[in-house]
GROMACS .gro file of C-alpha atoms in nm:
model
   72
    1UNK     CA    1  -5.788   0.278  -8.744
    2UNK     CA    2  -5.868  -0.009  -8.976
    3UNK     CA    3  -5.748   0.097  -9.321
    4UNK     CA    4  -6.016  -0.114  -9.492
    5UNK     CA    5  -6.324  -0.005  -9.296
    6UNK     CA    6  -6.219   0.334  -9.159
    7UNK     CA    7  -6.345   0.222  -8.816
    8UNK     CA    8  -6.116   0.237  -8.513
    9UNK     CA    9  -6.185  -0.106  -8.364
   10UNK     CA   10  -5.892  -0.084  -8.122
   11UNK     CA   11  -6.035   0.234  -7.968
   12UNK     CA   12  -6.382   0.077  -7.946
   13UNK     CA   13  -6.238  -0.233  -7.778
   14UNK     CA   14  -6.046  -0.018  -7.528
   15UNK     CA   15  -6.359   0.184  -7.453
   16UNK     CA   16  -6.584  -0.120  -7.414
   17UNK     CA   17  -6.352  -0.369  -7.247
   18UNK     CA   18  -6.128  -0.141  -7.042
   19UNK     CA   19  -6.350   0.164  -7.002
   20UNK     CA   20  -6.685  -0.007  -6.941
   21UNK     CA   21  -6.542  -0.327  -6.800
   22UNK     CA   22  -6.726  -0.550  -7.048
   23UNK     CA   23  -6.602  -0.907  -7.089
   24UNK     CA   24  -6.486  -0.962  -7.449
   25UNK     CA   25  -6.781  -1.190  -7.527
   26UNK     CA   26  -7.030  -0.924  -7.419
   27UNK     CA   27  -6.843  -0.658  -7.616
   28UNK     CA   28  -6.865  -0.860  -7.938
   29UNK     CA   29  -7.238  -0.931  -7.890
   30UNK     CA   30  -7.317  -0.557  -7.884
   31UNK     CA   31  -7.417  -0.370  -8.195
   32UNK     CA   32  -7.219  -0.049  -8.262
   33UNK     CA   33  -7.533   0.149  -8.170
   34UNK     CA   34  -7.563  -0.030  -7.836
   35UNK     CA   35  -7.196   0.033  -7.759
   36UNK     CA   36  -7.224   0.402  -7.844
   37UNK     CA   37  -7.534   0.428  -7.624
   38UNK     CA   38  -7.345   0.273  -7.333
   39UNK     CA   39  -7.051   0.507  -7.387
   40UNK     CA   40  -7.279   0.812  -7.366
   41UNK     CA   41  -7.376   1.093  -7.596
   42UNK     CA   42  -7.128   1.353  -7.708
   43UNK     CA   43  -7.372   1.554  -7.915
   44UNK     CA   44  -7.562   1.869  -7.830
   45UNK     CA   45  -7.773   1.888  -7.514
   46UNK     CA   46  -8.147   1.823  -7.544
   47UNK     CA   47  -8.374   2.119  -7.611
   48UNK     CA   48  -8.514   2.285  -7.297
   49UNK     CA   49  -8.890   2.327  -7.258
   50UNK     CA   50  -8.875   2.704  -7.309
   51UNK     CA   51  -8.689   2.663  -7.640
   52UNK     CA   52  -8.940   2.399  -7.752
   53UNK     CA   53  -9.234   2.626  -7.665
   54UNK     CA   54  -9.076   2.916  -7.859
   55UNK     CA   55  -9.027   2.687  -8.160
   56UNK     CA   56  -9.387   2.562  -8.136
   57UNK     CA   57  -9.515   2.921  -8.118
   58UNK     CA   58  -9.312   3.015  -8.423
   59UNK     CA   59  -9.426   2.713  -8.627
   60UNK     CA   60  -9.772   2.614  -8.495
   61UNK     CA   61  -9.954   2.302  -8.609
   62UNK     CA   62 -10.243   2.390  -8.836
   63UNK     CA   63 -10.552   2.168  -8.835
   64UNK     CA   64 -10.714   2.256  -9.165
   65UNK     CA   65 -10.827   1.906  -9.255
   66UNK     CA   66 -10.963   1.613  -9.061
   67UNK     CA   67 -10.787   1.279  -9.089
   68UNK     CA   68 -10.956   0.940  -9.065
   69UNK     CA   69 -10.999   0.850  -8.702
   70UNK     CA   70 -10.999   1.210  -8.575
   71UNK     CA   71 -11.283   1.293  -8.344
   72UNK     CA   72 -11.444   1.639  -8.375
   0.00000   0.00000   0.00000
């Protein structure tokens, strides 16, 4: 862990260069977001359709006003 930035560059380099097999030049051209995308998500799973439909039923969109460009 870098004591100045709080970012563990050594772990990121191991993951990108050793884990993903990236050449060092390619690793350093990636943004942190691109590297994290390549490493995969570790967050919660996406919402299933049934959960989305239940949420939509609980909080329906209300069309009380017409916006510019809306067709009747």
